[in-house]
Coordinates of C-alpha atoms in Angstrom, one line a residue:
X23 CA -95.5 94.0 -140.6
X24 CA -94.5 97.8 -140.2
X25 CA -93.0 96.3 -136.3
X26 CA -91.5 93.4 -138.0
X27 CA -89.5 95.9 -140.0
X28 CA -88.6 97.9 -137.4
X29 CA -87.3 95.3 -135.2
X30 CA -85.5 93.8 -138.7
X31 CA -84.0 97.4 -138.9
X32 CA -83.0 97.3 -134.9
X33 CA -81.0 93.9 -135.6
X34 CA -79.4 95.2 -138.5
X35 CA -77.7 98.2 -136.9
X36 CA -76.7 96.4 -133.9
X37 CA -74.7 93.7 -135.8
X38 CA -73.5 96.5 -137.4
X39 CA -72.4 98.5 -134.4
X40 CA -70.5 95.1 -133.2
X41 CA -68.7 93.9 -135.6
X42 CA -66.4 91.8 -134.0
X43 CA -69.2 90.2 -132.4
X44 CA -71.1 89.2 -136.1
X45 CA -67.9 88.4 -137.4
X46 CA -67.2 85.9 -134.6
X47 CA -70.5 84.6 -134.3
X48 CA -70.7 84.2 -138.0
X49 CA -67.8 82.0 -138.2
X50 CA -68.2 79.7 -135.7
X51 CA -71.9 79.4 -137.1
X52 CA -70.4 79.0 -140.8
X53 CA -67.8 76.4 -139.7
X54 CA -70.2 73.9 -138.1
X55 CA -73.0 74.0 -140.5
X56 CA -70.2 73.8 -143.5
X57 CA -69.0 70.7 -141.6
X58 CA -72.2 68.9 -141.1
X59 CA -73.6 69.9 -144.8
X60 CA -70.1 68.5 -146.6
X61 CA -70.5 65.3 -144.5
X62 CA -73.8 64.8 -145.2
X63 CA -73.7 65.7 -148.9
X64 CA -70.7 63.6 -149.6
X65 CA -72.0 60.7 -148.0
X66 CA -75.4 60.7 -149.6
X67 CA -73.9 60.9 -152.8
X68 CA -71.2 58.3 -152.4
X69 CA -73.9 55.8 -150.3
X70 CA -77.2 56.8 -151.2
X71 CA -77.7 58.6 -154.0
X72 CA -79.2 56.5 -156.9
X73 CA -77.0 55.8 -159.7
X74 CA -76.8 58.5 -162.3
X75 CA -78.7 56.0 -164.6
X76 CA -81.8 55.6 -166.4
X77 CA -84.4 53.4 -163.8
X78 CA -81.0 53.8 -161.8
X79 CA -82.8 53.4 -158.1
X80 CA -84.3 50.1 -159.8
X81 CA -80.4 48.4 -160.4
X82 CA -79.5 46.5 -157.6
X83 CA -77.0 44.2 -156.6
X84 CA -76.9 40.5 -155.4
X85 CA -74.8 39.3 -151.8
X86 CA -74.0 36.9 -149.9
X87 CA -73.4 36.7 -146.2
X88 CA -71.1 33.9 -145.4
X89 CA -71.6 33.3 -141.6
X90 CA -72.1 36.9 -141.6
X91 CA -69.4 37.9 -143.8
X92 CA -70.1 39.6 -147.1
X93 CA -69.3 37.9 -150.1
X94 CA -69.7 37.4 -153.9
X95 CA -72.0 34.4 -155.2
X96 CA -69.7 31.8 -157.0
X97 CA -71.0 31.1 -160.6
X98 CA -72.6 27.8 -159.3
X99 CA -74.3 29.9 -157.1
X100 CA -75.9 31.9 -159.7
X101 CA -77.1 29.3 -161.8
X102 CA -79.1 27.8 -158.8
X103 CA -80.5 31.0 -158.2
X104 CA -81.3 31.5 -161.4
X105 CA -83.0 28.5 -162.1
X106 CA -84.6 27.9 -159.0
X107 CA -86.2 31.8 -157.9
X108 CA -88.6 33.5 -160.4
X109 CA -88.7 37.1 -158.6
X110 CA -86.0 38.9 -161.0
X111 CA -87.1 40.5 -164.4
X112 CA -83.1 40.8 -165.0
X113 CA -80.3 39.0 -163.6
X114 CA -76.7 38.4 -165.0
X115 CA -73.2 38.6 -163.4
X116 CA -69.8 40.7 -164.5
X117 CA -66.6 41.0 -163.1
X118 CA -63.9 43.8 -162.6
X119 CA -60.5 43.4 -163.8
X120 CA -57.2 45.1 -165.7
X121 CA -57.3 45.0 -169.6
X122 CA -53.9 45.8 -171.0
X123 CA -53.9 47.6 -174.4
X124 CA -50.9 47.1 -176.5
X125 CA -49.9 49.3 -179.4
X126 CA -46.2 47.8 -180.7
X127 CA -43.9 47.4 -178.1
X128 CA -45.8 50.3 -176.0
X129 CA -48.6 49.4 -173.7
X130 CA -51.0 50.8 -171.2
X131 CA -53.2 49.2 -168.7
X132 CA -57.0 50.5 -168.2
X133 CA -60.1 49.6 -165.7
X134 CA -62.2 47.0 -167.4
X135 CA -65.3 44.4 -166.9
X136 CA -65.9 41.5 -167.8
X137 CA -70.1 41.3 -168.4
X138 CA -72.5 39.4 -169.9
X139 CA -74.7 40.3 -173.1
X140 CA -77.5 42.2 -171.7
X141 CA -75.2 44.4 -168.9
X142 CA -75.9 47.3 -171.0
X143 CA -79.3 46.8 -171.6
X144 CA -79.8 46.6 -167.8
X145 CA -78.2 49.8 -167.3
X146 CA -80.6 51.0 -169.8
X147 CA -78.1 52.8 -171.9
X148 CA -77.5 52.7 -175.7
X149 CA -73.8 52.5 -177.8
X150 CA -72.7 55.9 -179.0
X151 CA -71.4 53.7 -182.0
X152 CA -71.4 50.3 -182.9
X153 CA -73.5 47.7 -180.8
X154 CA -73.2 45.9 -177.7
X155 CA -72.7 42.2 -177.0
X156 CA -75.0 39.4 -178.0
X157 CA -75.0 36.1 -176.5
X158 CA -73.1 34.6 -179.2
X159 CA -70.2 36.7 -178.4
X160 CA -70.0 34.9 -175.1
X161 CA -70.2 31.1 -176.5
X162 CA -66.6 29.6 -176.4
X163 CA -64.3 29.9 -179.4
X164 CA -66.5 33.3 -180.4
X165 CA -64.1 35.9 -181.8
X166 CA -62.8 38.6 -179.4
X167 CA -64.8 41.6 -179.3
X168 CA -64.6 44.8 -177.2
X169 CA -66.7 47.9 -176.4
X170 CA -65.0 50.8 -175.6
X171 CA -65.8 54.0 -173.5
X172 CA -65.8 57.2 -175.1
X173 CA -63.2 59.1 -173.2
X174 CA -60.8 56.1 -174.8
X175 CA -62.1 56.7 -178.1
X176 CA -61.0 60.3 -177.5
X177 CA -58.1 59.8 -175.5
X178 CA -56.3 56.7 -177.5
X179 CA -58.1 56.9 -180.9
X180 CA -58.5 60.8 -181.5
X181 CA -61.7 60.3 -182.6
X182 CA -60.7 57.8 -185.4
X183 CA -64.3 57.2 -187.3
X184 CA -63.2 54.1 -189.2
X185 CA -62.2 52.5 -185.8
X186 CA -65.3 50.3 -185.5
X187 CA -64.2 46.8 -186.8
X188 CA -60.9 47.4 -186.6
X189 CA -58.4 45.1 -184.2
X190 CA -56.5 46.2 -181.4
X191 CA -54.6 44.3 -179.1
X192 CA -55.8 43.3 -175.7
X193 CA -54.4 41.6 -173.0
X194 CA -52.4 40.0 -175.8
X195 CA -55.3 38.8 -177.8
X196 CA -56.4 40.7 -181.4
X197 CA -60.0 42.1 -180.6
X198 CA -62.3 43.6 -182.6
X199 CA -64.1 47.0 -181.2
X200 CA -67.5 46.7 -181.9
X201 CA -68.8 49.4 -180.3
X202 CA -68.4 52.7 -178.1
X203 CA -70.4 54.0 -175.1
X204 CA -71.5 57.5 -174.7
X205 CA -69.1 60.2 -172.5
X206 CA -69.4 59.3 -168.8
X207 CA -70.6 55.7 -169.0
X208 CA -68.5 53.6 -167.1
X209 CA -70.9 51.3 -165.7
X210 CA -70.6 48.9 -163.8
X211 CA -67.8 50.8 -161.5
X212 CA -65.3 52.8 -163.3
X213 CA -64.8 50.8 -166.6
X214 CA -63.4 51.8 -169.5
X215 CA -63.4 49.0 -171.6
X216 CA -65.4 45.7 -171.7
X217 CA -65.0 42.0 -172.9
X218 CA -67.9 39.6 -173.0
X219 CA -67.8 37.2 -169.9
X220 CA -67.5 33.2 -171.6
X221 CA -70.4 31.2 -171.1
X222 CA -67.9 28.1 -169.6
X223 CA -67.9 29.9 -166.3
X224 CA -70.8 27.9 -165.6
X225 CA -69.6 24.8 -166.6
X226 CA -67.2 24.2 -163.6
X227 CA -68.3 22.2 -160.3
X228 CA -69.1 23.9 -157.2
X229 CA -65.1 23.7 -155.0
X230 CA -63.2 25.7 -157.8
X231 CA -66.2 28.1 -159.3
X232 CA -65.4 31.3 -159.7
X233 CA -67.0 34.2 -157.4
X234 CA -68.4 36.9 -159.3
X235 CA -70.9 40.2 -159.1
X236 CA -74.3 39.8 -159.6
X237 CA -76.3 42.5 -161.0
X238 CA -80.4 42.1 -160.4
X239 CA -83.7 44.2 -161.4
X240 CA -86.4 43.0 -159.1
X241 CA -90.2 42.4 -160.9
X242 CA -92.2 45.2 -160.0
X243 CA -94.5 43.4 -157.8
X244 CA -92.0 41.8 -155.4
X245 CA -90.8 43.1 -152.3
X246 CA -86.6 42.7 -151.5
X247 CA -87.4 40.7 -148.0
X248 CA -89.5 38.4 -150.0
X249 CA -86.8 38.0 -152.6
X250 CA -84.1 37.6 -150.3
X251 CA -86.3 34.7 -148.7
X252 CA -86.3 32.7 -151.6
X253 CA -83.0 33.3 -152.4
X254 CA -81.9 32.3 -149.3
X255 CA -83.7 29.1 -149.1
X256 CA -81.7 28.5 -152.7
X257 CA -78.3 28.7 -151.5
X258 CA -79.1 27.0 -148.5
X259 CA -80.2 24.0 -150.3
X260 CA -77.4 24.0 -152.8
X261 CA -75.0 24.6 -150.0
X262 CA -76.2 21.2 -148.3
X263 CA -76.0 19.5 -151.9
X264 CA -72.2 20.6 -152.0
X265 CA -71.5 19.5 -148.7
X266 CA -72.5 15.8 -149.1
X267 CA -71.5 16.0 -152.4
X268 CA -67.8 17.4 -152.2
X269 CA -67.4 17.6 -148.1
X270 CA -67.1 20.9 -148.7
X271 CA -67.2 23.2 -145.4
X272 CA -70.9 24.0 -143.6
X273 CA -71.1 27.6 -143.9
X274 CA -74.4 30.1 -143.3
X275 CA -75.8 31.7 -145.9
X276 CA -77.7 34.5 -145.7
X277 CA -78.8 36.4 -149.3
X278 CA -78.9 40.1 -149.6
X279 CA -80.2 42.7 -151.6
X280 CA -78.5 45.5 -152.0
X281 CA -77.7 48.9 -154.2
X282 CA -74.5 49.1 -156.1
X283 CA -73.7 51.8 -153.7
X284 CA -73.9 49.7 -150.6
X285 CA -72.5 46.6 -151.7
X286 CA -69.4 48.2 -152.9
X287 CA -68.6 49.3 -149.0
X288 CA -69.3 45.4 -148.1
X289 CA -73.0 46.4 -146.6
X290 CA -71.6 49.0 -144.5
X291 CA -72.3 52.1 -146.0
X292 CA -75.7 52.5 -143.6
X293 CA -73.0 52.4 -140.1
X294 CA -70.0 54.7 -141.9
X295 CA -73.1 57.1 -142.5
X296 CA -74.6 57.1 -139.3
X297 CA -70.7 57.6 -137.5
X298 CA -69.5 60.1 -140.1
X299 CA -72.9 61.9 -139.5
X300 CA -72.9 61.5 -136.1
X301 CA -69.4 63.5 -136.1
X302 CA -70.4 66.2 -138.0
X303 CA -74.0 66.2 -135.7
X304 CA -72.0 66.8 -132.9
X305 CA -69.4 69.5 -134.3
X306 CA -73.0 71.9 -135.8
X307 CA -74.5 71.1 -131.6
X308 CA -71.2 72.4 -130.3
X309 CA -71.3 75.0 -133.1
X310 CA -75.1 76.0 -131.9
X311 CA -74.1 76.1 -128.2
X312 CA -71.4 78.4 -129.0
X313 CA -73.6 80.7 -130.7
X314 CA -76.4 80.5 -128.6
X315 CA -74.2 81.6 -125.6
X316 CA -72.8 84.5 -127.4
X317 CA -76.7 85.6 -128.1
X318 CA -77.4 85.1 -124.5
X319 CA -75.1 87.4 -123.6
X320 CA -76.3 89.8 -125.9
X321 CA -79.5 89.7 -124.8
X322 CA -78.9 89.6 -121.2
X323 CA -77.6 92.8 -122.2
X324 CA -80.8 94.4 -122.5
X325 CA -82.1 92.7 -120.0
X326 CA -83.5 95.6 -117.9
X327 CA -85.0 96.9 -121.7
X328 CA -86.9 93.7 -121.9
X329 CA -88.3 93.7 -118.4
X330 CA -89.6 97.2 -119.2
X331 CA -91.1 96.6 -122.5
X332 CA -93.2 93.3 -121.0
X333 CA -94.0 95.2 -117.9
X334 CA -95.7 97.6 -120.6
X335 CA -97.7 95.0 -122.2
X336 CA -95.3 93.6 -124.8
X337 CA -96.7 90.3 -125.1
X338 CA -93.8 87.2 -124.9
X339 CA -94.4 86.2 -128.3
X340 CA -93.9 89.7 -129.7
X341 CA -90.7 89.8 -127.0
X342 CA -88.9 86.8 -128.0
X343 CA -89.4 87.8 -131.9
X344 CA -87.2 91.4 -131.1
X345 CA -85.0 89.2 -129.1
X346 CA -84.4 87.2 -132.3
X347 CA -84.1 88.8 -135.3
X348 CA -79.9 89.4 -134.9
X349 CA -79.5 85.2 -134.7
X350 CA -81.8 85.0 -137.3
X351 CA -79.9 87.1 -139.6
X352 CA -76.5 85.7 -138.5
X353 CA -78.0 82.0 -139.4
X354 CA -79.2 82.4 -142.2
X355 CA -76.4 84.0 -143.6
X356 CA -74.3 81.8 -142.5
X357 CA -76.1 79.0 -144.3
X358 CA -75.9 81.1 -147.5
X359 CA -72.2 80.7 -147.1
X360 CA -72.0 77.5 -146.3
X361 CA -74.3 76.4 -148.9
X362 CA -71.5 78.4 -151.1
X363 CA -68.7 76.9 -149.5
X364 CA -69.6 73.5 -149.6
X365 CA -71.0 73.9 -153.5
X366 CA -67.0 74.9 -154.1
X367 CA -65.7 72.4 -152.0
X368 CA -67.8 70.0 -153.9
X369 CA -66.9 71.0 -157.0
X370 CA -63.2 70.7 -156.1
X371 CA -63.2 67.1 -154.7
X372 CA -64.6 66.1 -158.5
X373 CA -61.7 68.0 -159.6
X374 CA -59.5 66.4 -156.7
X375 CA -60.4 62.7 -158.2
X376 CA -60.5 63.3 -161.5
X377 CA -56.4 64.6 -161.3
X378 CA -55.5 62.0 -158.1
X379 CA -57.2 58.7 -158.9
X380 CA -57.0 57.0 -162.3
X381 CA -60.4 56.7 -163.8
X382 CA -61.7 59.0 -161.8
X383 CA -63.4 56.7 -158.9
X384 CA -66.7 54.9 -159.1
X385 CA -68.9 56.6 -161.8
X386 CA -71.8 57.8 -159.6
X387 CA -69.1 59.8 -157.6
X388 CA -70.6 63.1 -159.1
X389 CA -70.6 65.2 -156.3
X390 CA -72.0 68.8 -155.8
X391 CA -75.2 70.5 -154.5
X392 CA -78.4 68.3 -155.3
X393 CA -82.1 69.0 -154.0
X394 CA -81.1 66.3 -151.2
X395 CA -78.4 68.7 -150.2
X396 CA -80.1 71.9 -149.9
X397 CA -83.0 69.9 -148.2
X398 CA -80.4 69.4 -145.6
X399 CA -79.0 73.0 -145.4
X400 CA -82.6 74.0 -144.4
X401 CA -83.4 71.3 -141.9
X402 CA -80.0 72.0 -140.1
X403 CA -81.0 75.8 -140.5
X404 CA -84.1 75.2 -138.7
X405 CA -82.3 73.5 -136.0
X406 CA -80.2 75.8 -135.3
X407 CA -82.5 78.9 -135.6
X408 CA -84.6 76.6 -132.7
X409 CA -81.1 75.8 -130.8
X410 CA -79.1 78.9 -131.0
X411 CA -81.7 81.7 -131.6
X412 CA -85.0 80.3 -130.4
X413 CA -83.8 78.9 -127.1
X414 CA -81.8 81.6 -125.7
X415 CA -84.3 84.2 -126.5
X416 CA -87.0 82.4 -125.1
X417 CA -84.9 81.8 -121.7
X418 CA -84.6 85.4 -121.3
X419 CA -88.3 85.8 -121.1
X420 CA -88.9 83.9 -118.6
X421 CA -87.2 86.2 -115.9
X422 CA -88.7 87.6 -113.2
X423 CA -89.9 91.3 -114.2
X424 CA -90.2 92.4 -110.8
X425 CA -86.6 91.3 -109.4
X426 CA -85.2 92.6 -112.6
X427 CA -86.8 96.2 -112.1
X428 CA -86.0 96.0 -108.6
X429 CA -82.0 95.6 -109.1
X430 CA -82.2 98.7 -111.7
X431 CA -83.9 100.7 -108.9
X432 CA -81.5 99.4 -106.3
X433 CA -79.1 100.0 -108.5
X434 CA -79.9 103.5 -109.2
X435 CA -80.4 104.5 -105.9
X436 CA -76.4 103.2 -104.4
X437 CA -75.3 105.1 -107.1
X438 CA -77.3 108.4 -105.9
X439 CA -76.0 107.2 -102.3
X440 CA -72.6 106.9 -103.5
X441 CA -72.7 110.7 -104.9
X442 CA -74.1 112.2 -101.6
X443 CA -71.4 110.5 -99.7
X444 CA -69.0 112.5 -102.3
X445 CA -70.3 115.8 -101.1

């Protein structure tokens, strides 16, 4: 322990004997790892992480794959599937679209879905106010009835207690708000108002149903490729039906199970992170290389030094520790900082979407430092303690003590020639 401190002392006053040298090391070192962590954090988050939901890594979402192109399920679609596969404890379907609120002569348009009655229950959320929507709210000729987000209930209302029951008009038609969702809910995507989807949908034949979004909770005992299976098999069957029944055009279907967060980027979201990542992968390696060959120089500095001190017994181990304790201390205070940086840079892009994109992007778009996050800023800290620390100190050990001792002799003694000559 009492060597470990003295070598931790050692590093200390070198770096602070060189300060052009720690400074330079310590931003290319910042730079890469603030690079990599921002990619990786603001991917996970916008791909990965599960929605910001109660038994959110349990909501999923239905696809299909039209001859390998991702698509919606039509509404004939989902009553097959509904009918005919027994693997889902919840199921329904909802659909984005502009609601335009009207007050006089004066309107304003806002993000809204259309959902069925039990959306909210599947999103395991209650009303702030009021109640959600009941299956007889979707049955045709059922008055108009909206639930509202609480940010509109702030933003439009000012709060107005004795608006529950009241009318207001939307998209032209009087509807009564029957209820208000708590701050932040905008679930499915980034809605801020929500009408009850009709129950005709279903009624229409297969050429001119309507595509929607099908929201799904598996039964806890079912695996997704199992699911997908019979799913498949399904729309495969009802595909054939359509075909002989309205010549419709043979087409592939493939069903897929996905999270909201994936089937909003069409099923790409795994190859944008592995590219993205890859970028950022490559930016830390050059980052590491750089470093590493600006502690390799440093240590081939004291090159003779080491020789001596393993010619004395200094074991390799106890060698390549002393060798590393200056990239230790310029790595992991450079992840300090970039765990910092990337916290405030974070923290900015919420602010950043919040003031550039109405409603604020998808819901789950919450981004700042999470346990996944920091996870990463030590695994990448590891890696590059191994890379640009580990390596090049290591390297140096591996010399050969008697050439090296051999060079400071010869070196000693030209300079002795070189001073008889003088005289």
């Amino acid at each position: 322990m009492m060597a470990m401190m003295l070598d931790l002392k050692y590093a200390l006053r070198q770096l602070y004997k060189s300060p052009k040298f720690t400074v330079m090391t310590l931003g290319v070192l910042l730079g890469g790892l603030s690079i990599a962590l921002f990619t990786f954090s603001f991917l996970y988050t916008t791909i990965y992480k599960p929605l910001p939901l109660p038994e959110g890594e349990t909501a999923q979402r239905l696809a299909v794959y039209n001859d390998g192109e991702f698509d919606m399920l039509t509404a004939n679609e989902f009553m097959a599937v509904k009918q005919g596969v027994s693997v889902f404890s919840e199921l329904g379907v909802y659909r984005d679209q502009d609601v335009r609120m009207s007050k006089g002569e004066a309107g304003r348009n806002f993000f809204g879905a259309a959902v069925q009655a039990g959306m909210f229950e599947f999103s395991r959320t209650k009303p702030l106010a009021g109640r959600t929507f009941t299956a007889l709210d979707s049955l045709p000729g059922a008055p108009a009835v909206a639930v509202i987000s609480e940010e509109m209930w702030a933003d439009e209302f000012n709060r107005d207690p004795q608006l529950l029951g009241r009318a207001i008009e939307l998209n032209g038609v009087q509807t009564e708000v029957v209820g208000i969702m708590p701050q932040g809910y905008r679930f499915p995507h980034i809605a801020r108002i929500w009408l009850p989807l009709q129950d005709n949908i279903f009624d229409v034949q297969a050429p001119i149903s309507e595509q929607f979004n099908v929201y799904i909770r598996l039964k806890e005992d079912v695996e997704v490729a199992h699911a997908e299976r019979e799913i498949t098999q399904v729309l495969r069957s009802l595909q054939l039906q359509n075909q002989q029944s309205y010549g419709m055009e043979a087409v592939q279907k493939q069903a897929r199970i996905l999270t909201f967060q994936m089937a909003q980027t069409g099923g790409e979201g795994a190859t944008v992170f592995l590219f993205l990542s890859a970028i950022s992968w490559v930016v830390l390696l050059l980052a590491c290389i750089n470093v590493g060959n600006l502690l390799l120089a440093r240590i081939l500095e004291k090159q003779k030094e080491t020789a001596i001190r393993n010619a004395l017994g200094a074991s390799s181990g106890r060698l390549i520790s002393q060798l590393m304790w200056e990239g230790i201390l310029i790595t992991v205070l450079g992840t300090f900082l970039s765990v910092c940086l990337v916290g405030a840079l974070l923290d900015y892009v919420n602010v950043g979407l919040r003031s550039w994109l109405p409603g604020a992007g998808l819901f789950w778009w919450r981004y700042g430092l999470d346990g996944a996050t920091l996870m990463m800023a030590l695994v990448y800290m590891l890696g590059t303690l191994f890379m640009a620390v580990f390596l090049p100190a290591w390297r140096s050990t591996r010399q050969d003590i008697n050439a090296t001792l051999r060079d400071g002799t010869r070196g000693r003694k030209a300079e002795k020639q070189a001073v008889y000559r003088e005289y």
